[in-house]
PDB file of C-alpha atoms in Angstrom:
ATOM      1  CA  MET A  44     -48.257 -99.775  63.588  1.00  0.00           C
ATOM      2  CA  THR A  45     -46.006 -97.832  65.973  1.00  0.00           C
ATOM      3  CA  ALA A  46     -47.313 -95.282  68.440  1.00  0.00           C
ATOM      4  CA  ASN A  47     -45.681 -92.450  66.471  1.00  0.00           C
ATOM      5  CA  SER A  48     -47.224 -93.539  63.158  1.00  0.00           C
ATOM      6  CA  LYS A  49     -50.631 -93.816  64.803  1.00  0.00           C
ATOM      7  CA  LEU A  50     -50.332 -90.248  66.089  1.00  0.00           C
ATOM      8  CA  ALA A  51     -49.320 -89.089  62.621  1.00  0.00           C
ATOM      9  CA  HIS A  52     -52.466 -90.668  61.173  1.00  0.00           C
ATOM     10  CA  GLN A  53     -54.619 -89.079  63.849  1.00  0.00           C
ATOM     11  CA  ASP A  54     -53.205 -85.669  62.969  1.00  0.00           C
ATOM     12  CA  GLU A  55     -54.550 -86.203  59.442  1.00  0.00           C
ATOM     13  CA  HIS A  56     -58.065 -86.501  60.886  1.00  0.00           C
ATOM     14  CA  PHE A  57     -59.502 -89.606  59.265  1.00  0.00           C
ATOM     15  CA  TYR A  58     -63.171 -89.989  60.168  1.00  0.00           C
ATOM     16  CA  ASP A  59     -65.737 -92.674  59.424  1.00  0.00           C
ATOM     17  CA  ILE A  60     -69.059 -90.848  59.484  1.00  0.00           C
ATOM     18  CA  ILE A  61     -71.798 -93.383  60.162  1.00  0.00           C
ATOM     19  CA  GLY A  62     -75.449 -92.851  59.308  1.00  0.00           C
ATOM     20  CA  ASP A  63     -78.603 -93.428  61.322  1.00  0.00           C
ATOM     21  CA  VAL A  64     -78.317 -96.862  62.968  1.00  0.00           C
ATOM     22  CA  HIS A  65     -81.896 -96.997  64.298  1.00  0.00           C
ATOM     23  CA  GLY A  66     -81.402 -99.891  66.675  1.00  0.00           C
ATOM     24  CA  HIS A  67     -79.723-102.252  64.188  1.00  0.00           C
ATOM     25  CA  HIS A  68     -76.913-103.378  66.460  1.00  0.00           C
ATOM     26  CA  LEU A  69     -75.864-106.391  64.405  1.00  0.00           C
ATOM     27  CA  LYS A  70     -75.698-104.341  61.213  1.00  0.00           C
ATOM     28  CA  LEU A  71     -73.579-101.773  63.038  1.00  0.00           C
ATOM     29  CA  GLN A  72     -71.131-104.475  64.097  1.00  0.00           C
ATOM     30  CA  HIS A  73     -70.903-105.810  60.531  1.00  0.00           C
ATOM     31  CA  LEU A  74     -70.237-102.301  59.195  1.00  0.00           C
ATOM     32  CA  LEU A  75     -67.550-101.583  61.796  1.00  0.00           C
ATOM     33  CA  ILE A  76     -65.772-104.817  60.867  1.00  0.00           C
ATOM     34  CA  LYS A  77     -65.971-103.861  57.187  1.00  0.00           C
ATOM     35  CA  LEU A  78     -64.452-100.476  58.071  1.00  0.00           C
ATOM     36  CA  GLY A  79     -61.517-102.182  59.794  1.00  0.00           C
ATOM     37  CA  TYR A  80     -62.568-101.750  63.429  1.00  0.00           C
ATOM     38  CA  SER A  81     -62.005-104.535  65.927  1.00  0.00           C
ATOM     39  CA  LEU A  82     -62.944-105.159  69.543  1.00  0.00           C
ATOM     40  CA  LEU A  83     -60.198-104.109  71.946  1.00  0.00           C
ATOM     41  CA  ASN A  84     -61.082-104.604  75.620  1.00  0.00           C
ATOM     42  CA  GLY A  85     -64.726-104.787  74.554  1.00  0.00           C
ATOM     43  CA  VAL A  86     -64.661-101.495  72.607  1.00  0.00           C
ATOM     44  CA  TRP A  87     -64.777-101.084  68.825  1.00  0.00           C
ATOM     45  CA  THR A  88     -61.448 -99.489  67.908  1.00  0.00           C
ATOM     46  CA  HIS A  89     -59.518 -98.541  64.788  1.00  0.00           C
ATOM     47  CA  ALA A  90     -55.767 -98.064  64.691  1.00  0.00           C
ATOM     48  CA  TYR A  91     -55.956 -94.498  63.369  1.00  0.00           C
ATOM     49  CA  ARG A  92     -59.544 -93.601  62.417  1.00  0.00           C
ATOM     50  CA  THR A  93     -62.398 -92.168  64.497  1.00  0.00           C
ATOM     51  CA  ALA A  94     -66.052 -93.092  64.029  1.00  0.00           C
ATOM     52  CA  VAL A  95     -68.572 -90.237  64.001  1.00  0.00           C
ATOM     53  CA  PHE A  96     -72.255 -91.034  64.588  1.00  0.00           C
ATOM     54  CA  VAL A  97     -74.765 -88.531  63.190  1.00  0.00           C
ATOM     55  CA  GLY A  98     -77.628 -89.350  65.583  1.00  0.00           C
ATOM     56  CA  ASP A  99     -80.760 -91.516  65.474  1.00  0.00           C
ATOM     57  CA  PHE A 100     -79.117 -94.545  67.071  1.00  0.00           C
ATOM     58  CA  ILE A 101     -82.424 -95.762  68.502  1.00  0.00           C
ATOM     59  CA  ASP A 102     -85.923 -96.874  67.432  1.00  0.00           C
ATOM     60  CA  ARG A 103     -87.205 -99.114  64.644  1.00  0.00           C
ATOM     61  CA  GLY A 104     -84.530-101.823  64.859  1.00  0.00           C
ATOM     62  CA  PRO A 105     -84.453-104.737  67.334  1.00  0.00           C
ATOM     63  CA  ASN A 106     -81.673-103.619  69.698  1.00  0.00           C
ATOM     64  CA  SER A 107     -81.498 -99.900  70.423  1.00  0.00           C
ATOM     65  CA  ARG A 108     -80.081-100.577  73.856  1.00  0.00           C
ATOM     66  CA  GLY A 109     -77.182-102.529  72.370  1.00  0.00           C
ATOM     67  CA  VAL A 110     -76.469 -99.685  69.947  1.00  0.00           C
ATOM     68  CA  ILE A 111     -76.402 -97.139  72.791  1.00  0.00           C
ATOM     69  CA  ASN A 112     -74.016 -99.325  74.773  1.00  0.00           C
ATOM     70  CA  ALA A 113     -71.663 -99.786  71.827  1.00  0.00           C
ATOM     71  CA  ILE A 114     -71.579 -96.095  70.912  1.00  0.00           C
ATOM     72  CA  ARG A 115     -71.242 -94.956  74.530  1.00  0.00           C
ATOM     73  CA  ASP A 116     -68.286 -97.299  75.068  1.00  0.00           C
ATOM     74  CA  MET A 117     -66.614 -95.949  71.923  1.00  0.00           C
ATOM     75  CA  VAL A 118     -67.230 -92.306  72.889  1.00  0.00           C
ATOM     76  CA  ASN A 119     -65.930 -92.892  76.407  1.00  0.00           C
ATOM     77  CA  ALA A 120     -62.830 -94.619  75.035  1.00  0.00           C
ATOM     78  CA  GLY A 121     -62.154 -91.877  72.485  1.00  0.00           C
ATOM     79  CA  THR A 122     -62.675 -94.101  69.428  1.00  0.00           C
ATOM     80  CA  ALA A 123     -65.892 -92.322  68.388  1.00  0.00           C
ATOM     81  CA  LEU A 124     -67.788 -89.058  68.528  1.00  0.00           C
ATOM     82  CA  ALA A 125     -71.578 -88.780  68.479  1.00  0.00           C
ATOM     83  CA  ILE A 126     -74.333 -86.180  68.232  1.00  0.00           C
ATOM     84  CA  LEU A 127     -78.054 -86.251  68.973  1.00  0.00           C
ATOM     85  CA  GLY A 128     -80.739 -86.966  66.401  1.00  0.00           C
ATOM     86  CA  ASN A 129     -84.434 -86.273  66.694  1.00  0.00           C
ATOM     87  CA  HIS A 130     -85.149 -89.817  67.926  1.00  0.00           C
ATOM     88  CA  GLU A 131     -82.780 -89.435  70.881  1.00  0.00           C
ATOM     89  CA  VAL A 132     -84.321 -86.049  71.595  1.00  0.00           C
ATOM     90  CA  ASN A 133     -87.809 -87.606  71.625  1.00  0.00           C
ATOM     91  CA  ALA A 134     -86.567 -90.161  74.155  1.00  0.00           C
ATOM     92  CA  ILE A 135     -84.911 -87.479  76.288  1.00  0.00           C
ATOM     93  CA  PHE A 136     -88.120 -85.437  76.466  1.00  0.00           C
ATOM     94  CA  TYR A 137     -90.310 -88.453  77.198  1.00  0.00           C
ATOM     95  CA  PHE A 138     -88.184 -90.204  79.805  1.00  0.00           C
ATOM     96  CA  THR A 139     -86.996 -87.060  81.603  1.00  0.00           C
ATOM     97  CA  LYS A 140     -89.660 -86.161  84.150  1.00  0.00           C
ATOM     98  CA  ASP A 141     -90.759 -82.850  85.610  1.00  0.00           C
ATOM     99  CA  ASP A 142     -91.204 -82.160  89.332  1.00  0.00           C
ATOM    100  CA  LYS A 143     -94.569 -83.952  89.260  1.00  0.00           C
ATOM    101  CA  GLY A 144     -93.183 -87.063  87.603  1.00  0.00           C
ATOM    102  CA  ARG A 145     -94.635 -86.274  84.165  1.00  0.00           C
ATOM    103  CA  PRO A 146     -92.711 -86.468  80.867  1.00  0.00           C
ATOM    104  CA  LEU A 147     -91.301 -83.115  79.777  1.00  0.00           C
ATOM    105  CA  ARG A 148     -93.029 -83.675  76.422  1.00  0.00           C
ATOM    106  CA  LEU A 149     -95.553 -86.241  75.291  1.00  0.00           C
ATOM    107  CA  PRO A 150     -94.948 -87.819  71.872  1.00  0.00           C
ATOM    108  CA  GLY A 151     -97.396 -88.203  69.005  1.00  0.00           C
ATOM    109  CA  ASN A 152     -98.916 -91.597  68.280  1.00  0.00           C
ATOM    110  CA  SER A 153     -96.190 -92.936  65.977  1.00  0.00           C
ATOM    111  CA  ASN A 154     -93.361 -91.762  68.231  1.00  0.00           C
ATOM    112  CA  ALA A 155     -95.185 -93.118  71.286  1.00  0.00           C
ATOM    113  CA  ARG A 156     -95.156 -96.597  69.750  1.00  0.00           C
ATOM    114  CA  LEU A 157     -91.437 -96.360  69.065  1.00  0.00           C
ATOM    115  CA  LEU A 158     -90.649 -95.104  72.562  1.00  0.00           C
ATOM    116  CA  ASN A 159     -92.757 -97.797  74.209  1.00  0.00           C
ATOM    117  CA  LYS A 160     -90.884-100.431  72.194  1.00  0.00           C
ATOM    118  CA  PHE A 161     -87.592 -98.826  73.219  1.00  0.00           C
ATOM    119  CA  GLU A 162     -88.629 -98.895  76.896  1.00  0.00           C
ATOM    120  CA  GLN A 163     -89.538-102.586  76.641  1.00  0.00           C
ATOM    121  CA  GLU A 164     -85.916-103.406  75.792  1.00  0.00           C
ATOM    122  CA  TYR A 165     -85.033-102.569  79.407  1.00  0.00           C
ATOM    123  CA  HIS A 166     -87.409-105.211  80.824  1.00  0.00           C
ATOM    124  CA  GLY A 167     -88.459-102.997  83.713  1.00  0.00           C
ATOM    125  CA  ASN A 168     -84.916-101.928  84.627  1.00  0.00           C
ATOM    126  CA  THR A 169     -85.752 -98.265  85.075  1.00  0.00           C
ATOM    127  CA  GLU A 170     -82.344 -97.413  86.508  1.00  0.00           C
ATOM    128  CA  ALA A 171     -80.591 -98.652  83.352  1.00  0.00           C
ATOM    129  CA  LEU A 172     -83.010 -96.637  81.214  1.00  0.00           C
ATOM    130  CA  LYS A 173     -82.421 -93.497  83.297  1.00  0.00           C
ATOM    131  CA  LYS A 174     -78.677 -93.995  82.997  1.00  0.00           C
ATOM    132  CA  ASP A 175     -78.864 -94.197  79.217  1.00  0.00           C
ATOM    133  CA  ILE A 176     -81.108 -91.132  78.956  1.00  0.00           C
ATOM    134  CA  LYS A 177     -78.741 -89.150  81.183  1.00  0.00           C
ATOM    135  CA  TRP A 178     -75.847 -90.139  78.916  1.00  0.00           C
ATOM    136  CA  LEU A 179     -77.779 -89.060  75.825  1.00  0.00           C
ATOM    137  CA  ARG A 180     -78.271 -85.660  77.457  1.00  0.00           C
ATOM    138  CA  THR A 181     -74.466 -85.195  77.456  1.00  0.00           C
ATOM    139  CA  LEU A 182     -74.179 -85.489  73.667  1.00  0.00           C
ATOM    140  CA  PRO A 183     -73.803 -82.362  71.522  1.00  0.00           C
ATOM    141  CA  LEU A 184     -76.131 -81.263  68.729  1.00  0.00           C
ATOM    142  CA  PHE A 185     -73.348 -80.623  66.207  1.00  0.00           C
ATOM    143  CA  LEU A 186     -69.626 -81.021  65.634  1.00  0.00           C
ATOM    144  CA  GLU A 187     -66.996 -78.904  63.913  1.00  0.00           C
ATOM    145  CA  LEU A 188     -64.054 -81.141  63.037  1.00  0.00           C
ATOM    146  CA  ASN A 189     -60.995 -79.821  61.248  1.00  0.00           C
ATOM    147  CA  GLY A 190     -62.753 -78.265  58.292  1.00  0.00           C
ATOM    148  CA  ILE A 191     -65.966 -80.311  58.244  1.00  0.00           C
ATOM    149  CA  ARG A 192     -69.269 -80.050  60.051  1.00  0.00           C
ATOM    150  CA  VAL A 193     -71.614 -82.737  61.364  1.00  0.00           C
ATOM    151  CA  VAL A 194     -75.261 -82.133  62.248  1.00  0.00           C
ATOM    152  CA  HIS A 195     -78.296 -84.371  62.216  1.00  0.00           C
ATOM    153  CA  ALA A 196     -80.526 -82.447  59.795  1.00  0.00           C
ATOM    154  CA  TYR A 197     -79.755 -78.752  59.114  1.00  0.00           C
ATOM    155  CA  TRP A 198     -76.801 -76.426  59.505  1.00  0.00           C
ATOM    156  CA  ASN A 199     -77.685 -72.777  59.951  1.00  0.00           C
ATOM    157  CA  ASP A 200     -74.909 -70.597  61.405  1.00  0.00           C
ATOM    158  CA  ALA A 201     -77.360 -68.423  63.368  1.00  0.00           C
ATOM    159  CA  HIS A 202     -79.052 -71.518  64.815  1.00  0.00           C
ATOM    160  CA  ILE A 203     -75.724 -73.069  65.752  1.00  0.00           C
ATOM    161  CA  ASP A 204     -74.664 -69.907  67.574  1.00  0.00           C
ATOM    162  CA  LYS A 205     -77.858 -70.047  69.652  1.00  0.00           C
ATOM    163  CA  LEU A 206     -77.190 -73.688  70.575  1.00  0.00           C
ATOM    164  CA  ARG A 207     -73.498 -73.466  71.483  1.00  0.00           C
ATOM    165  CA  ASN A 208     -73.957 -72.989  75.219  1.00  0.00           C
ATOM    166  CA  LEU A 209     -76.834 -75.377  75.923  1.00  0.00           C
ATOM    167  CA  HIS A 210     -74.781 -78.047  77.683  1.00  0.00           C
ATOM    168  CA  ARG A 211     -74.244 -76.433  81.050  1.00  0.00           C
ATOM    169  CA  LYS A 212     -72.210 -78.648  83.370  1.00  0.00           C
ATOM    170  CA  GLY A 213     -71.809 -81.125  80.554  1.00  0.00           C
ATOM    171  CA  LYS A 214     -75.437 -81.992  79.798  1.00  0.00           C
ATOM    172  CA  LEU A 215     -78.824 -80.644  78.755  1.00  0.00           C
ATOM    173  CA  LYS A 216     -80.359 -79.589  82.048  1.00  0.00           C
ATOM    174  CA  LYS A 217     -84.101 -79.881  82.702  1.00  0.00           C
ATOM    175  CA  ARG A 218     -84.668 -76.145  82.684  1.00  0.00           C
ATOM    176  CA  THR A 219     -82.930 -75.961  79.308  1.00  0.00           C
ATOM    177  CA  LEU A 220     -85.074 -78.764  77.907  1.00  0.00           C
ATOM    178  CA  LYS A 221     -88.206 -76.940  79.047  1.00  0.00           C
ATOM    179  CA  LYS A 222     -87.135 -73.872  77.053  1.00  0.00           C
ATOM    180  CA  LEU A 223     -86.419 -75.975  73.967  1.00  0.00           C
ATOM    181  CA  ARG A 224     -90.000 -77.297  73.820  1.00  0.00           C
ATOM    182  CA  ASP A 225     -91.366 -73.974  72.565  1.00  0.00           C
ATOM    183  CA  THR A 226     -90.726 -73.843  68.814  1.00  0.00           C
ATOM    184  CA  ASP A 227     -92.264 -70.357  68.621  1.00  0.00           C
ATOM    185  CA  THR A 228     -89.114 -68.894  70.199  1.00  0.00           C
ATOM    186  CA  ALA A 229     -85.885 -68.313  68.271  1.00  0.00           C
ATOM    187  CA  LEU A 230     -84.081 -70.837  70.482  1.00  0.00           C
ATOM    188  CA  GLY A 231     -86.820 -73.455  70.146  1.00  0.00           C
ATOM    189  CA  ARG A 232     -86.914 -73.073  66.376  1.00  0.00           C
ATOM    190  CA  ALA A 233     -83.123 -73.322  66.151  1.00  0.00           C
ATOM    191  CA  PHE A 234     -83.201 -76.527  68.172  1.00  0.00           C
ATOM    192  CA  ALA A 235     -86.084 -78.094  66.233  1.00  0.00           C
ATOM    193  CA  GLU A 236     -84.719 -77.315  62.765  1.00  0.00           C
ATOM    194  CA  THR A 237     -81.198 -78.448  63.652  1.00  0.00           C
ATOM    195  CA  ILE A 238     -82.445 -81.945  64.507  1.00  0.00           C
ATOM    196  CA  LYS A 239     -85.407 -82.176  62.084  1.00  0.00           C
ATOM    197  CA  GLY A 240     -84.472 -79.989  59.135  1.00  0.00           C
ATOM    198  CA  VAL A 241     -86.503 -77.291  57.417  1.00  0.00           C
ATOM    199  CA  GLU A 242     -90.091 -78.233  56.626  1.00  0.00           C
ATOM    200  CA  LEU A 243     -92.584 -76.154  54.663  1.00  0.00           C
ATOM    201  CA  LYS A 244     -96.325 -76.346  55.215  1.00  0.00           C
ATOM    202  CA  MET A 245     -98.403 -77.691  52.329  1.00  0.00           C
ATOM    203  CA  PRO A 246    -100.938 -75.315  50.756  1.00  0.00           C
ATOM    204  CA  ARG A 247    -104.447 -76.057  52.011  1.00  0.00           C
ATOM    205  CA  ASP A 248    -105.620 -77.160  48.569  1.00  0.00           C
ATOM    206  CA  LEU A 249    -102.747 -79.652  48.100  1.00  0.00           C
ATOM    207  CA  VAL A 250    -103.683 -83.069  49.468  1.00  0.00           C
ATOM    208  CA  ILE A 251    -100.712 -85.429  49.698  1.00  0.00           C
ATOM    209  CA  LYS A 252    -100.883 -88.871  51.272  1.00  0.00           C
ATOM    210  CA  ASP A 253     -97.989 -91.194  52.015  1.00  0.00           C
ATOM    211  CA  ALA A 254     -97.739 -94.954  51.446  1.00  0.00           C
ATOM    212  CA  ASP A 255     -99.721 -95.548  54.659  1.00  0.00           C
ATOM    213  CA  ASN A 256    -102.536 -93.307  53.362  1.00  0.00           C
ATOM    214  CA  ILE A 257    -101.730 -90.670  55.995  1.00  0.00           C
ATOM    215  CA  LYS A 258    -102.262 -87.064  54.934  1.00  0.00           C
ATOM    216  CA  ARG A 259     -99.049 -85.049  55.068  1.00  0.00           C
ATOM    217  CA  ASP A 260     -99.216 -81.364  55.918  1.00  0.00           C
ATOM    218  CA  SER A 261     -95.536 -80.484  55.466  1.00  0.00           C
ATOM    219  CA  PHE A 262     -92.480 -81.554  53.488  1.00  0.00           C
ATOM    220  CA  ARG A 263     -88.696 -81.504  53.966  1.00  0.00           C
ATOM    221  CA  VAL A 264     -86.706 -79.203  51.715  1.00  0.00           C
ATOM    222  CA  LYS A 265     -83.226 -78.900  50.233  1.00  0.00           C
ATOM    223  CA  TRP A 266     -81.958 -76.191  52.562  1.00  0.00           C
ATOM    224  CA  TRP A 267     -78.828 -75.757  50.437  1.00  0.00           C
ATOM    225  CA  CYS A 268     -80.973 -74.508  47.519  1.00  0.00           C
ATOM    226  CA  ALA A 269     -82.680 -71.140  47.179  1.00  0.00           C
ATOM    227  CA  PRO A 270     -86.405 -71.958  47.075  1.00  0.00           C
ATOM    228  CA  THR A 271     -87.540 -69.188  44.736  1.00  0.00           C
ATOM    229  CA  GLY A 272     -88.881 -70.568  41.457  1.00  0.00           C
ATOM    230  CA  LYS A 273     -88.441 -74.209  42.503  1.00  0.00           C
ATOM    231  CA  THR A 274     -91.185 -76.766  42.097  1.00  0.00           C
ATOM    232  CA  PHE A 275     -92.298 -78.908  45.027  1.00  0.00           C
ATOM    233  CA  LYS A 276     -90.497 -81.837  43.406  1.00  0.00           C
ATOM    234  CA  GLU A 277     -87.262 -79.884  42.878  1.00  0.00           C
ATOM    235  CA  LEU A 278     -87.207 -78.546  46.449  1.00  0.00           C
ATOM    236  CA  SER A 279     -88.123 -81.844  48.129  1.00  0.00           C
ATOM    237  CA  TYR A 280     -85.489 -83.969  49.875  1.00  0.00           C
ATOM    238  CA  GLY A 281     -85.996 -87.042  52.025  1.00  0.00           C
ATOM    239  CA  ASN A 282     -89.790 -87.236  51.751  1.00  0.00           C
ATOM    240  CA  LYS A 283     -91.463 -90.641  51.518  1.00  0.00           C
ATOM    241  CA  PHE A 284     -94.202 -89.396  49.236  1.00  0.00           C
ATOM    242  CA  GLU A 285     -94.380 -87.878  45.757  1.00  0.00           C
ATOM    243  CA  LEU A 286     -94.745 -84.138  45.378  1.00  0.00           C
ATOM    244  CA  PRO A 287     -96.127 -82.308  42.343  1.00  0.00           C
ATOM    245  CA  ASP A 288     -93.994 -80.707  39.680  1.00  0.00           C
ATOM    246  CA  TYR A 289     -95.326 -77.174  39.912  1.00  0.00           C
ATOM    247  CA  THR A 290     -93.831 -74.073  41.502  1.00  0.00           C
ATOM    248  CA  VAL A 291     -93.960 -73.668  45.266  1.00  0.00           C
ATOM    249  CA  PRO A 292     -96.152 -70.631  46.027  1.00  0.00           C
ATOM    250  CA  THR A 293     -94.388 -67.769  47.781  1.00  0.00           C
ATOM    251  CA  GLU A 294     -96.981 -67.626  50.572  1.00  0.00           C
ATOM    252  CA  ILE A 295     -95.768 -70.922  52.090  1.00  0.00           C
ATOM    253  CA  MET A 296     -92.082 -70.002  51.961  1.00  0.00           C
ATOM    254  CA  SER A 297     -90.325 -69.603  55.290  1.00  0.00           C
ATOM    255  CA  ASP A 298     -87.310 -67.401  55.953  1.00  0.00           C
ATOM    256  CA  TYR A 299     -84.836 -70.255  56.361  1.00  0.00           C
ATOM    257  CA  ALA A 300     -81.159 -69.581  55.677  1.00  0.00           C
ATOM    258  CA  VAL A 301     -79.807 -71.311  52.576  1.00  0.00           C
ATOM    259  CA  TYR A 302     -76.500 -73.108  53.215  1.00  0.00           C
ATOM    260  CA  PRO A 303     -73.845 -71.188  51.221  1.00  0.00           C
ATOM    261  CA  LYS A 304     -71.988 -72.944  48.403  1.00  0.00           C
ATOM    262  CA  GLU A 305     -68.666 -71.737  49.837  1.00  0.00           C
ATOM    263  CA  ALA A 306     -69.418 -73.074  53.348  1.00  0.00           C
ATOM    264  CA  PRO A 307     -67.512 -76.098  54.714  1.00  0.00           C
ATOM    265  CA  LEU A 308     -68.532 -79.642  53.866  1.00  0.00           C
ATOM    266  CA  VAL A 309     -71.365 -80.716  56.176  1.00  0.00           C
ATOM    267  CA  PHE A 310     -72.464 -84.295  56.908  1.00  0.00           C
ATOM    268  CA  VAL A 311     -76.065 -85.058  57.869  1.00  0.00           C
ATOM    269  CA  GLY A 312     -78.260 -88.069  58.574  1.00  0.00           C
ATOM    270  CA  HIS A 313     -82.057 -87.959  59.039  1.00  0.00           C
ATOM    271  CA  TYR A 314     -83.274 -88.033  55.430  1.00  0.00           C
ATOM    272  CA  CYS A 315     -83.530 -91.785  54.792  1.00  0.00           C
ATOM    273  CA  MET A 316     -82.158 -91.489  51.251  1.00  0.00           C
ATOM    274  CA  GLY A 317     -82.293 -95.144  50.293  1.00  0.00           C
ATOM    275  CA  ARG A 318     -82.503 -94.302  46.582  1.00  0.00           C
ATOM    276  CA  GLY A 319     -80.172 -91.304  46.854  1.00  0.00           C
ATOM    277  CA  PRO A 320     -78.753 -88.926  46.058  1.00  0.00           C
ATOM    278  CA  LEU A 321     -76.543 -89.131  49.141  1.00  0.00           C
ATOM    279  CA  ILE A 322     -74.391 -86.296  47.787  1.00  0.00           C
ATOM    280  CA  PRO A 323     -76.965 -83.734  46.637  1.00  0.00           C
ATOM    281  CA  THR A 324     -74.478 -80.888  46.253  1.00  0.00           C
ATOM    282  CA  SER A 325     -70.741 -80.265  46.494  1.00  0.00           C
ATOM    283  CA  ASN A 326     -70.690 -79.407  50.225  1.00  0.00           C
ATOM    284  CA  VAL A 327     -73.550 -81.491  51.655  1.00  0.00           C
ATOM    285  CA  CYS A 328     -73.327 -85.249  52.206  1.00  0.00           C
ATOM    286  CA  CYS A 329     -76.106 -87.417  53.668  1.00  0.00           C
ATOM    287  CA  VAL A 330     -75.032 -90.686  55.313  1.00  0.00           C
ATOM    288  CA  ASP A 331     -78.537 -91.988  56.056  1.00  0.00           C
ATOM    289  CA  ALA A 332     -79.145 -94.804  53.554  1.00  0.00           C
ATOM    290  CA  CYS A 333     -82.387 -95.782  55.318  1.00  0.00           C
ATOM    291  CA  VAL A 334     -81.211 -98.939  57.057  1.00  0.00           C
ATOM    292  CA  THR A 335     -84.668-100.011  58.203  1.00  0.00           C
ATOM    293  CA  GLY A 336     -86.077 -99.814  54.679  1.00  0.00           C
ATOM    294  CA  THR A 337     -83.097-100.872  52.567  1.00  0.00           C
ATOM    295  CA  GLY A 338     -81.154-103.016  55.027  1.00  0.00           C
ATOM    296  CA  ARG A 339     -78.040-100.949  54.265  1.00  0.00           C
ATOM    297  CA  LEU A 340     -76.189 -99.009  56.932  1.00  0.00           C
ATOM    298  CA  ALA A 341     -73.908 -96.384  55.396  1.00  0.00           C
ATOM    299  CA  ALA A 342     -70.595 -94.820  56.353  1.00  0.00           C
ATOM    300  CA  TYR A 343     -68.531 -92.178  54.609  1.00  0.00           C
ATOM    301  CA  ARG A 344     -64.739 -92.469  54.898  1.00  0.00           C
ATOM    302  CA  TYR A 345     -63.510 -88.908  55.182  1.00  0.00           C
ATOM    303  CA  ASN A 346     -59.835 -88.448  54.418  1.00  0.00           C
ATOM    304  CA  GLY A 347     -59.490 -84.673  54.316  1.00  0.00           C
ATOM    305  CA  GLU A 348     -61.057 -83.942  50.926  1.00  0.00           C
ATOM    306  CA  LYS A 349     -62.853 -80.635  50.281  1.00  0.00           C
ATOM    307  CA  GLU A 350     -65.719 -82.205  48.332  1.00  0.00           C
ATOM    308  CA  PRO A 351     -67.394 -85.569  48.979  1.00  0.00           C
ATOM    309  CA  SER A 352     -66.989 -88.491  46.588  1.00  0.00           C
ATOM    310  CA  ALA A 353     -69.337 -91.450  46.103  1.00  0.00           C
ATOM    311  CA  ASP A 354     -66.255 -93.694  46.082  1.00  0.00           C
ATOM    312  CA  HIS A 355     -65.788 -93.021  49.807  1.00  0.00           C
ATOM    313  CA  PHE A 356     -69.064 -94.632  50.847  1.00  0.00           C
ATOM    314  CA  VAL A 357     -68.988 -98.018  52.546  1.00  0.00           C
ATOM    315  CA  PHE A 358     -72.217 -99.968  53.019  1.00  0.00           C
ATOM    316  CA  GLY A 359     -72.848-102.729  55.501  1.00  0.00           C
ATOM    317  CA  LYS A 360     -74.911-105.855  54.953  1.00  0.00           C
TER     318      LYS A 360
END
C-alpha cells in the first residue's frame, strides 16, 4: 500500500473497537493478528485501521501488565486510542497516594483482591507500577470520533460536559481525583456513572443473590430505554443474576437521562454480555463479550456505518 492510499483509508476512519481485555494479553495478541495487525518495531500496527480500547484492560487475567504495555505502545505510536474503565480507575485511586502516603480511596474486598494480584505482577518494582498508574491517569474517559462515541459504561450528555475539562496538564491531577470520590456531588455522580453505568437500588423486600450466594442490592439498567412500566427483567442489562418479571416500582427510579434514539452510535464495554445481546438497540453497541467467563475477546470493525451490524464483530480465541 502506498503512503497516499494509506492516508485515504485513514480519512475514512476505520476503527477496530476492542472490548474489555481484563489482563488477557495472549488473547489480545491473537485477536490483533486476526484483525490484520502485525508487530512493527515492537508495536501492533495496521496499515490503515486504528484500534480503540474501551477500558478495563486490567484485572482477572494473568498478565495485566503486559496488556498495559501493549496498549500504551500502540497509543504512543498512534495506532490505537484508549479510554479508562472502572478497573483502571480503581487502580488509580488505590495506587495514587495522598500527602500522608495513604491510598486516595480504599477498595472493597473483591476489588482489593484484584488490585493485590495486579500489584504482584510488578514483583516489588514500585517505580514501574507508579509509571503505569501515571500513564493511566493521562487517558480520557470518553471519545468522540467522526460520528461515533466511545465510553466505558454510560453516555449522558450532561455528564460528559462536566467531565470534559478534568485532564488538566494532560492527566487527572490528585486534587481532581479527590473531588471525584464524592458521588453525592454532580461531578462525582457524572464520573461514577460514566465508568460504571446506571444502577438502581433493589427494593428492601426483594432479595436477590448471585451465583456466589452474595446478596445484591442494586442492578444495572438499559439506559437507552425509558424505565417507566418496565419489569426488572426488561430493564436489566449486564447483570450476572436473574431478576423478576414484575414492574419496577416508581419509588426506586432515579432521574437518569435516557440515551436518545436519534443520538450518535455509541460503543461501550463493561457489561460482560457473554450471551448477548451485544447490539441491544440501533445506536448502542457493547463490545464486552466477557473474556474471562467465555474465553472470547471481542472487537467491532467500524467502517462508517450509521447502525451497528452483528456481521462486523470479530472474536478472538
